[in-house]
Amino acid sequence: MLLLTFLFEAVLISLSGVLAPGPITAVTVEKGNKSPHAGALVAIGHGIVELPLIISIFYGFGYLLKLNYVKEVIAFVGGLFLLFMGISMFRSIKQIDVNSKKSTHLPIIDGILLSLGNPYFLIWWATVGATLIFRSISFGMLGFLFFMLFHWLCDFFWCYFLSILTSLFLSFLNQSAIFCAISGLSVALKISHSLHLSPQTAIIFLSYFISTSSYFLIL
Protein backbone atom coordinates (compact mmCIF):
# COMPACT_ATOMS: atom_id res chain seq x y z
CA MET A 1 0.00 0.00 0.00
CA LEU A 2 2.85 2.38 0.81
CA LEU A 3 4.41 1.65 -2.59
CA LEU A 4 1.14 2.43 -4.35
CA THR A 5 0.84 5.68 -2.41
CA PHE A 6 4.37 6.65 -3.40
CA LEU A 7 3.78 5.77 -7.07
CA PHE A 8 0.59 7.84 -7.10
CA GLU A 9 2.46 10.79 -5.64
CA ALA A 10 5.35 10.25 -8.07
CA VAL A 11 2.96 10.27 -11.02
CA LEU A 12 1.40 13.55 -9.89
CA ILE A 13 4.82 15.15 -9.44
CA SER A 14 5.99 13.77 -12.79
CA LEU A 15 2.92 15.16 -14.53
CA SER A 16 3.69 18.61 -13.16
CA GLY A 17 6.78 18.55 -15.36
CA VAL A 18 5.43 16.49 -18.25
CA LEU A 19 2.38 18.72 -18.82
CA ALA A 20 4.37 21.96 -18.78
CA PRO A 21 4.68 23.51 -22.28
CA GLY A 22 8.20 23.14 -23.64
CA PRO A 23 10.26 21.97 -26.63
CA ILE A 24 9.11 18.34 -26.30
CA THR A 25 5.47 19.43 -26.21
CA ALA A 26 6.02 21.75 -29.15
CA VAL A 27 7.72 19.22 -31.41
CA THR A 28 5.06 16.63 -30.53
CA VAL A 29 2.36 19.03 -31.71
CA GLU A 30 4.33 19.84 -34.87
CA LYS A 31 4.95 16.16 -35.69
CA GLY A 32 1.34 15.33 -34.88
CA ASN A 33 0.42 17.32 -37.97
CA LYS A 34 2.12 14.59 -39.99
CA SER A 35 1.28 11.46 -38.00
CA PRO A 36 -0.97 10.78 -35.01
CA HIS A 37 1.62 8.26 -33.79
CA ALA A 38 4.53 10.73 -33.77
CA GLY A 39 4.13 11.42 -30.06
CA ALA A 40 4.95 7.81 -29.22
CA LEU A 41 8.23 8.09 -31.13
CA VAL A 42 9.08 11.43 -29.51
CA ALA A 43 8.52 9.83 -26.10
CA ILE A 44 10.75 6.89 -27.04
CA GLY A 45 13.50 9.31 -28.08
CA HIS A 46 13.04 11.17 -24.81
CA GLY A 47 13.25 7.88 -22.94
CA ILE A 48 16.51 6.94 -24.68
CA VAL A 49 18.07 9.93 -22.92
CA GLU A 50 16.04 9.83 -19.73
CA LEU A 51 16.29 6.19 -18.68
CA PRO A 52 20.13 6.05 -18.65
CA LEU A 53 20.11 9.31 -16.67
CA ILE A 54 17.74 7.82 -14.08
CA ILE A 55 19.92 4.72 -13.79
CA SER A 56 23.04 6.89 -13.42
CA ILE A 57 21.44 8.81 -10.55
CA PHE A 58 20.39 5.50 -9.00
CA TYR A 59 23.99 4.29 -9.03
CA GLY A 60 25.31 7.42 -7.36
CA PHE A 61 26.07 9.94 -10.08
CA GLY A 62 23.26 12.19 -8.94
CA TYR A 63 25.56 14.13 -6.62
CA LEU A 64 27.42 15.53 -9.64
CA LEU A 65 24.23 17.07 -10.98
CA LYS A 66 23.63 18.73 -7.62
CA LEU A 67 26.90 20.67 -7.72
CA ASN A 68 26.20 24.34 -8.38
CA TYR A 69 28.85 24.78 -11.06
CA VAL A 70 27.70 21.64 -12.87
CA LYS A 71 24.12 22.92 -12.91
CA GLU A 72 25.32 26.29 -14.19
CA VAL A 73 27.25 24.65 -17.04
CA ILE A 74 24.25 22.50 -17.93
CA ALA A 75 21.94 25.52 -17.90
CA PHE A 76 24.32 27.65 -19.95
CA VAL A 77 25.21 25.08 -22.62
CA GLY A 78 21.67 23.74 -22.85
CA GLY A 79 20.27 27.25 -23.02
CA LEU A 80 22.63 28.17 -25.85
CA PHE A 81 21.55 25.05 -27.73
CA LEU A 82 17.86 25.89 -27.37
CA LEU A 83 18.51 29.52 -28.27
CA PHE A 84 20.45 28.55 -31.41
CA MET A 85 17.78 26.04 -32.39
CA GLY A 86 14.96 28.54 -31.85
CA ILE A 87 16.66 31.34 -33.79
CA SER A 88 17.48 28.95 -36.64
CA MET A 89 13.87 27.89 -36.83
CA PHE A 90 12.64 31.49 -36.78
CA ARG A 91 14.97 32.32 -39.68
CA SER A 92 13.68 29.38 -41.69
CA ILE A 93 9.96 29.88 -41.02
CA LYS A 94 9.33 31.62 -44.36
CA GLN A 95 11.00 28.78 -46.22
CA ILE A 96 8.83 26.08 -44.69
CA ASP A 97 5.93 24.65 -46.63
CA VAL A 98 3.27 23.97 -44.02
CA ASN A 99 1.60 21.43 -46.29
CA SER A 100 4.79 19.45 -46.75
CA LYS A 101 5.01 16.01 -45.18
CA LYS A 102 8.80 16.12 -45.07
CA SER A 103 10.62 16.64 -41.78
CA THR A 104 14.19 17.54 -40.93
CA HIS A 105 14.37 14.91 -38.20
CA LEU A 106 12.47 11.78 -37.35
CA PRO A 107 10.31 12.21 -34.22
CA ILE A 108 12.53 9.86 -32.24
CA ILE A 109 15.61 11.95 -33.12
CA ASP A 110 13.81 15.14 -32.10
CA GLY A 111 12.98 13.52 -28.77
CA ILE A 112 16.65 12.72 -28.20
CA LEU A 113 18.06 16.09 -29.28
CA LEU A 114 15.53 18.21 -27.41
CA SER A 115 16.02 16.19 -24.23
CA LEU A 116 19.80 16.56 -24.42
CA GLY A 117 19.54 20.28 -25.13
CA ASN A 118 16.94 21.18 -22.52
CA PRO A 119 18.67 22.43 -19.33
CA TYR A 120 15.44 22.16 -17.33
CA PHE A 121 15.28 18.45 -18.07
CA LEU A 122 18.65 17.82 -16.41
CA ILE A 123 18.08 20.30 -13.60
CA TRP A 124 14.67 18.75 -12.84
CA TRP A 125 16.30 15.35 -12.49
CA ALA A 126 19.11 16.80 -10.39
CA THR A 127 16.59 18.13 -7.88
CA VAL A 128 13.00 16.88 -7.94
CA GLY A 129 13.72 13.71 -9.89
CA ALA A 130 16.69 12.70 -7.74
CA THR A 131 14.55 13.03 -4.62
CA LEU A 132 11.92 10.73 -6.10
CA ILE A 133 14.58 8.21 -7.11
CA PHE A 134 16.05 8.13 -3.61
CA ARG A 135 12.57 7.69 -2.15
CA SER A 136 11.84 4.85 -4.56
CA ILE A 137 14.97 3.03 -3.39
CA SER A 138 13.40 2.66 0.06
CA PHE A 139 10.99 0.19 -1.56
CA GLY A 140 13.83 -1.86 -3.02
CA MET A 141 14.68 -2.55 -6.64
CA LEU A 142 11.01 -3.20 -7.43
CA GLY A 143 10.06 0.26 -6.21
CA PHE A 144 12.77 1.85 -8.34
CA LEU A 145 11.77 -0.08 -11.47
CA PHE A 146 8.09 0.76 -10.99
CA PHE A 147 8.93 4.44 -10.50
CA MET A 148 11.05 4.51 -13.65
CA LEU A 149 8.31 2.78 -15.66
CA PHE A 150 5.48 4.95 -14.33
CA HIS A 151 7.40 8.16 -14.95
CA TRP A 152 8.19 7.25 -18.54
CA LEU A 153 4.59 6.17 -19.15
CA CYS A 154 3.52 9.67 -18.13
CA ASP A 155 5.74 11.03 -20.91
CA PHE A 156 4.58 8.39 -23.37
CA PHE A 157 0.83 8.75 -22.91
CA TRP A 158 0.96 12.56 -22.79
CA CYS A 159 3.02 12.85 -25.98
CA TYR A 160 0.89 10.23 -27.74
CA PHE A 161 -2.29 12.00 -26.63
CA LEU A 162 -0.97 15.33 -27.91
CA SER A 163 -0.03 14.01 -31.35
CA ILE A 164 -3.38 12.26 -31.78
CA LEU A 165 -5.26 15.37 -30.65
CA THR A 166 -3.20 17.54 -32.96
CA SER A 167 -3.85 15.23 -35.88
CA LEU A 168 -7.59 15.50 -35.28
CA PHE A 169 -7.93 19.16 -34.27
CA LEU A 170 -4.91 20.99 -35.68
CA SER A 171 -6.66 24.29 -36.44
CA PHE A 172 -7.92 24.54 -32.87
CA LEU A 173 -4.71 23.42 -31.19
CA ASN A 174 -2.54 25.81 -33.18
CA GLN A 175 -3.97 28.91 -31.51
CA SER A 176 -4.48 27.29 -28.13
CA ALA A 177 -0.95 25.89 -27.99
CA ILE A 178 0.59 29.28 -28.74
CA PHE A 179 -1.55 30.80 -26.01
CA CYS A 180 -0.43 28.08 -23.63
CA ALA A 181 3.25 28.65 -24.45
CA ILE A 182 2.97 32.40 -23.96
CA SER A 183 1.08 31.92 -20.70
CA GLY A 184 3.75 29.50 -19.52
CA LEU A 185 6.46 32.04 -20.31
CA SER A 186 4.58 34.74 -18.42
CA VAL A 187 4.28 32.56 -15.33
CA ALA A 188 7.94 31.50 -15.57
CA LEU A 189 9.13 35.09 -15.80
CA LYS A 190 7.01 36.10 -12.82
CA ILE A 191 8.45 33.24 -10.80
CA SER A 192 11.96 34.19 -11.90
CA HIS A 193 11.38 37.79 -10.85
CA SER A 194 9.82 36.89 -7.52
CA LEU A 195 12.69 34.56 -6.65
CA HIS A 196 15.31 37.07 -7.79
CA LEU A 197 17.01 34.55 -10.02
CA SER A 198 20.17 35.37 -11.97
CA PRO A 199 20.25 37.08 -15.39
CA GLN A 200 21.56 33.78 -16.74
CA THR A 201 18.27 32.18 -15.76
CA ALA A 202 16.36 34.88 -17.63
CA ILE A 203 18.41 34.07 -20.74
CA ILE A 204 17.52 30.40 -20.38
CA PHE A 205 13.83 31.33 -20.06
CA LEU A 206 14.15 33.36 -23.27
CA SER A 207 15.80 30.52 -25.18
CA TYR A 208 13.17 28.12 -23.83
CA PHE A 209 10.41 30.39 -25.12
CA ILE A 210 12.01 30.93 -28.54
CA SER A 211 12.61 27.24 -29.16
CA THR A 212 9.06 26.43 -28.05
CA SER A 213 7.16 29.16 -29.88
CA SER A 214 9.14 28.66 -33.10
CA TYR A 215 7.76 25.14 -33.36
CA PHE A 216 4.20 26.44 -33.08
CA LEU A 217 4.80 29.19 -35.64
CA ILE A 218 5.74 26.69 -38.35
CA LEU A 219 2.47 24.77 -38.07
XYZ file of C-alpha atoms in Angstrom:
219
model
C 0.000 0.000 0.000
C 2.854 2.383 0.812
C 4.415 1.645 -2.585
C 1.137 2.426 -4.352
C 0.836 5.675 -2.412
C 4.366 6.649 -3.402
C 3.777 5.774 -7.070
C 0.590 7.836 -7.104
C 2.463 10.795 -5.640
C 5.352 10.252 -8.067
C 2.956 10.268 -11.022
C 1.398 13.546 -9.885
C 4.821 15.146 -9.445
C 5.985 13.769 -12.791
C 2.918 15.160 -14.534
C 3.691 18.607 -13.156
C 6.781 18.548 -15.358
C 5.430 16.491 -18.248
C 2.382 18.719 -18.819
C 4.372 21.964 -18.785
C 4.683 23.510 -22.284
C 8.195 23.136 -23.644
C 10.259 21.969 -26.631
C 9.109 18.338 -26.305
C 5.472 19.435 -26.209
C 6.016 21.747 -29.151
C 7.720 19.217 -31.407
C 5.063 16.632 -30.533
C 2.355 19.030 -31.710
C 4.330 19.838 -34.865
C 4.951 16.163 -35.695
C 1.338 15.326 -34.878
C 0.416 17.315 -37.972
C 2.118 14.591 -39.991
C 1.284 11.464 -37.998
C -0.973 10.778 -35.009
C 1.617 8.263 -33.788
C 4.529 10.727 -33.771
C 4.128 11.422 -30.063
C 4.948 7.814 -29.221
C 8.232 8.087 -31.128
C 9.084 11.432 -29.512
C 8.520 9.829 -26.099
C 10.754 6.894 -27.036
C 13.498 9.313 -28.080
C 13.045 11.174 -24.808
C 13.248 7.878 -22.938
C 16.510 6.939 -24.676
C 18.072 9.931 -22.924
C 16.039 9.835 -19.730
C 16.290 6.192 -18.678
C 20.126 6.054 -18.652
C 20.106 9.312 -16.668
C 17.741 7.820 -14.085
C 19.921 4.718 -13.785
C 23.038 6.892 -13.416
C 21.444 8.811 -10.554
C 20.387 5.502 -9.002
C 23.994 4.290 -9.031
C 25.309 7.420 -7.356
C 26.073 9.943 -10.075
C 23.257 12.193 -8.939
C 25.559 14.132 -6.616
C 27.424 15.526 -9.643
C 24.231 17.068 -10.984
C 23.626 18.730 -7.624
C 26.898 20.667 -7.715
C 26.200 24.336 -8.384
C 28.848 24.785 -11.058
C 27.701 21.642 -12.871
C 24.116 22.918 -12.912
C 25.318 26.285 -14.191
C 27.251 24.654 -17.039
C 24.254 22.497 -17.927
C 21.941 25.516 -17.897
C 24.321 27.654 -19.949
C 25.213 25.080 -22.617
C 21.672 23.744 -22.846
C 20.265 27.253 -23.023
C 22.630 28.171 -25.848
C 21.552 25.047 -27.732
C 17.858 25.892 -27.372
C 18.512 29.519 -28.271
C 20.446 28.545 -31.408
C 17.775 26.040 -32.385
C 14.959 28.538 -31.851
C 16.663 31.342 -33.788
C 17.483 28.953 -36.639
C 13.867 27.888 -36.825
C 12.640 31.492 -36.780
C 14.967 32.321 -39.679
C 13.685 29.378 -41.690
C 9.964 29.883 -41.020
C 9.326 31.624 -44.357
C 11.001 28.777 -46.219
C 8.834 26.082 -44.694
C 5.929 24.645 -46.632
C 3.268 23.970 -44.018
C 1.603 21.433 -46.288
C 4.787 19.451 -46.751
C 5.010 16.014 -45.180
C 8.802 16.124 -45.075
C 10.621 16.642 -41.776
C 14.192 17.544 -40.932
C 14.374 14.910 -38.200
C 12.474 11.775 -37.346
C 10.308 12.206 -34.224
C 12.531 9.863 -32.240
C 15.615 11.947 -33.120
C 13.814 15.139 -32.103
C 12.975 13.520 -28.775
C 16.651 12.716 -28.202
C 18.058 16.088 -29.280
C 15.531 18.209 -27.407
C 16.023 16.190 -24.228
C 19.799 16.558 -24.423
C 19.536 20.278 -25.129
C 16.943 21.176 -22.521
C 18.669 22.427 -19.334
C 15.444 22.159 -17.330
C 15.276 18.446 -18.072
C 18.648 17.817 -16.406
C 18.077 20.303 -13.595
C 14.671 18.751 -12.842
C 16.297 15.351 -12.486
C 19.113 16.803 -10.388
C 16.592 18.129 -7.881
C 12.995 16.876 -7.939
C 13.720 13.711 -9.892
C 16.690 12.699 -7.741
C 14.552 13.030 -4.619
C 11.921 10.728 -6.104
C 14.577 8.209 -7.112
C 16.050 8.130 -3.609
C 12.569 7.690 -2.152
C 11.840 4.846 -4.565
C 14.972 3.032 -3.392
C 13.403 2.656 0.062
C 10.990 0.189 -1.559
C 13.828 -1.859 -3.022
C 14.680 -2.551 -6.640
C 11.014 -3.202 -7.427
C 10.060 0.265 -6.212
C 12.773 1.855 -8.342
C 11.773 -0.078 -11.473
C 8.094 0.765 -10.990
C 8.927 4.436 -10.504
C 11.054 4.508 -13.654
C 8.311 2.778 -15.657
C 5.481 4.950 -14.334
C 7.404 8.161 -14.949
C 8.194 7.252 -18.539
C 4.592 6.167 -19.153
C 3.516 9.673 -18.126
C 5.740 11.032 -20.905
C 4.583 8.386 -23.370
C 0.828 8.754 -22.913
C 0.957 12.559 -22.794
C 3.016 12.850 -25.984
C 0.890 10.227 -27.738
C -2.286 11.996 -26.634
C -0.971 15.332 -27.914
C -0.030 14.007 -31.346
C -3.383 12.264 -31.777
C -5.264 15.366 -30.650
C -3.197 17.540 -32.960
C -3.853 15.232 -35.885
C -7.594 15.503 -35.280
C -7.928 19.162 -34.270
C -4.908 20.994 -35.683
C -6.660 24.286 -36.440
C -7.923 24.541 -32.865
C -4.708 23.425 -31.195
C -2.537 25.813 -33.183
C -3.974 28.913 -31.509
C -4.481 27.292 -28.134
C -0.950 25.889 -27.988
C 0.589 29.281 -28.743
C -1.551 30.805 -26.013
C -0.432 28.080 -23.633
C 3.253 28.646 -24.447
C 2.967 32.402 -23.956
C 1.076 31.917 -20.697
C 3.750 29.503 -19.521
C 6.457 32.044 -20.309
C 4.584 34.742 -18.417
C 4.282 32.556 -15.334
C 7.937 31.503 -15.573
C 9.135 35.093 -15.803
C 7.007 36.099 -12.821
C 8.450 33.241 -10.796
C 11.960 34.192 -11.900
C 11.379 37.786 -10.847
C 9.821 36.889 -7.523
C 12.694 34.556 -6.655
C 15.314 37.073 -7.793
C 17.013 34.548 -10.023
C 20.169 35.372 -11.973
C 20.252 37.084 -15.391
C 21.557 33.780 -16.737
C 18.266 32.178 -15.759
C 16.363 34.884 -17.627
C 18.406 34.069 -20.745
C 17.522 30.400 -20.381
C 13.831 31.331 -20.064
C 14.146 33.362 -23.274
C 15.798 30.525 -25.181
C 13.172 28.122 -23.830
C 10.410 30.390 -25.117
C 12.007 30.931 -28.542
C 12.607 27.244 -29.156
C 9.058 26.426 -28.051
C 7.159 29.159 -29.884
C 9.138 28.660 -33.098
C 7.757 25.135 -33.361
C 4.205 26.443 -33.082
C 4.797 29.185 -35.644
C 5.741 26.688 -38.351
C 2.467 24.772 -38.069
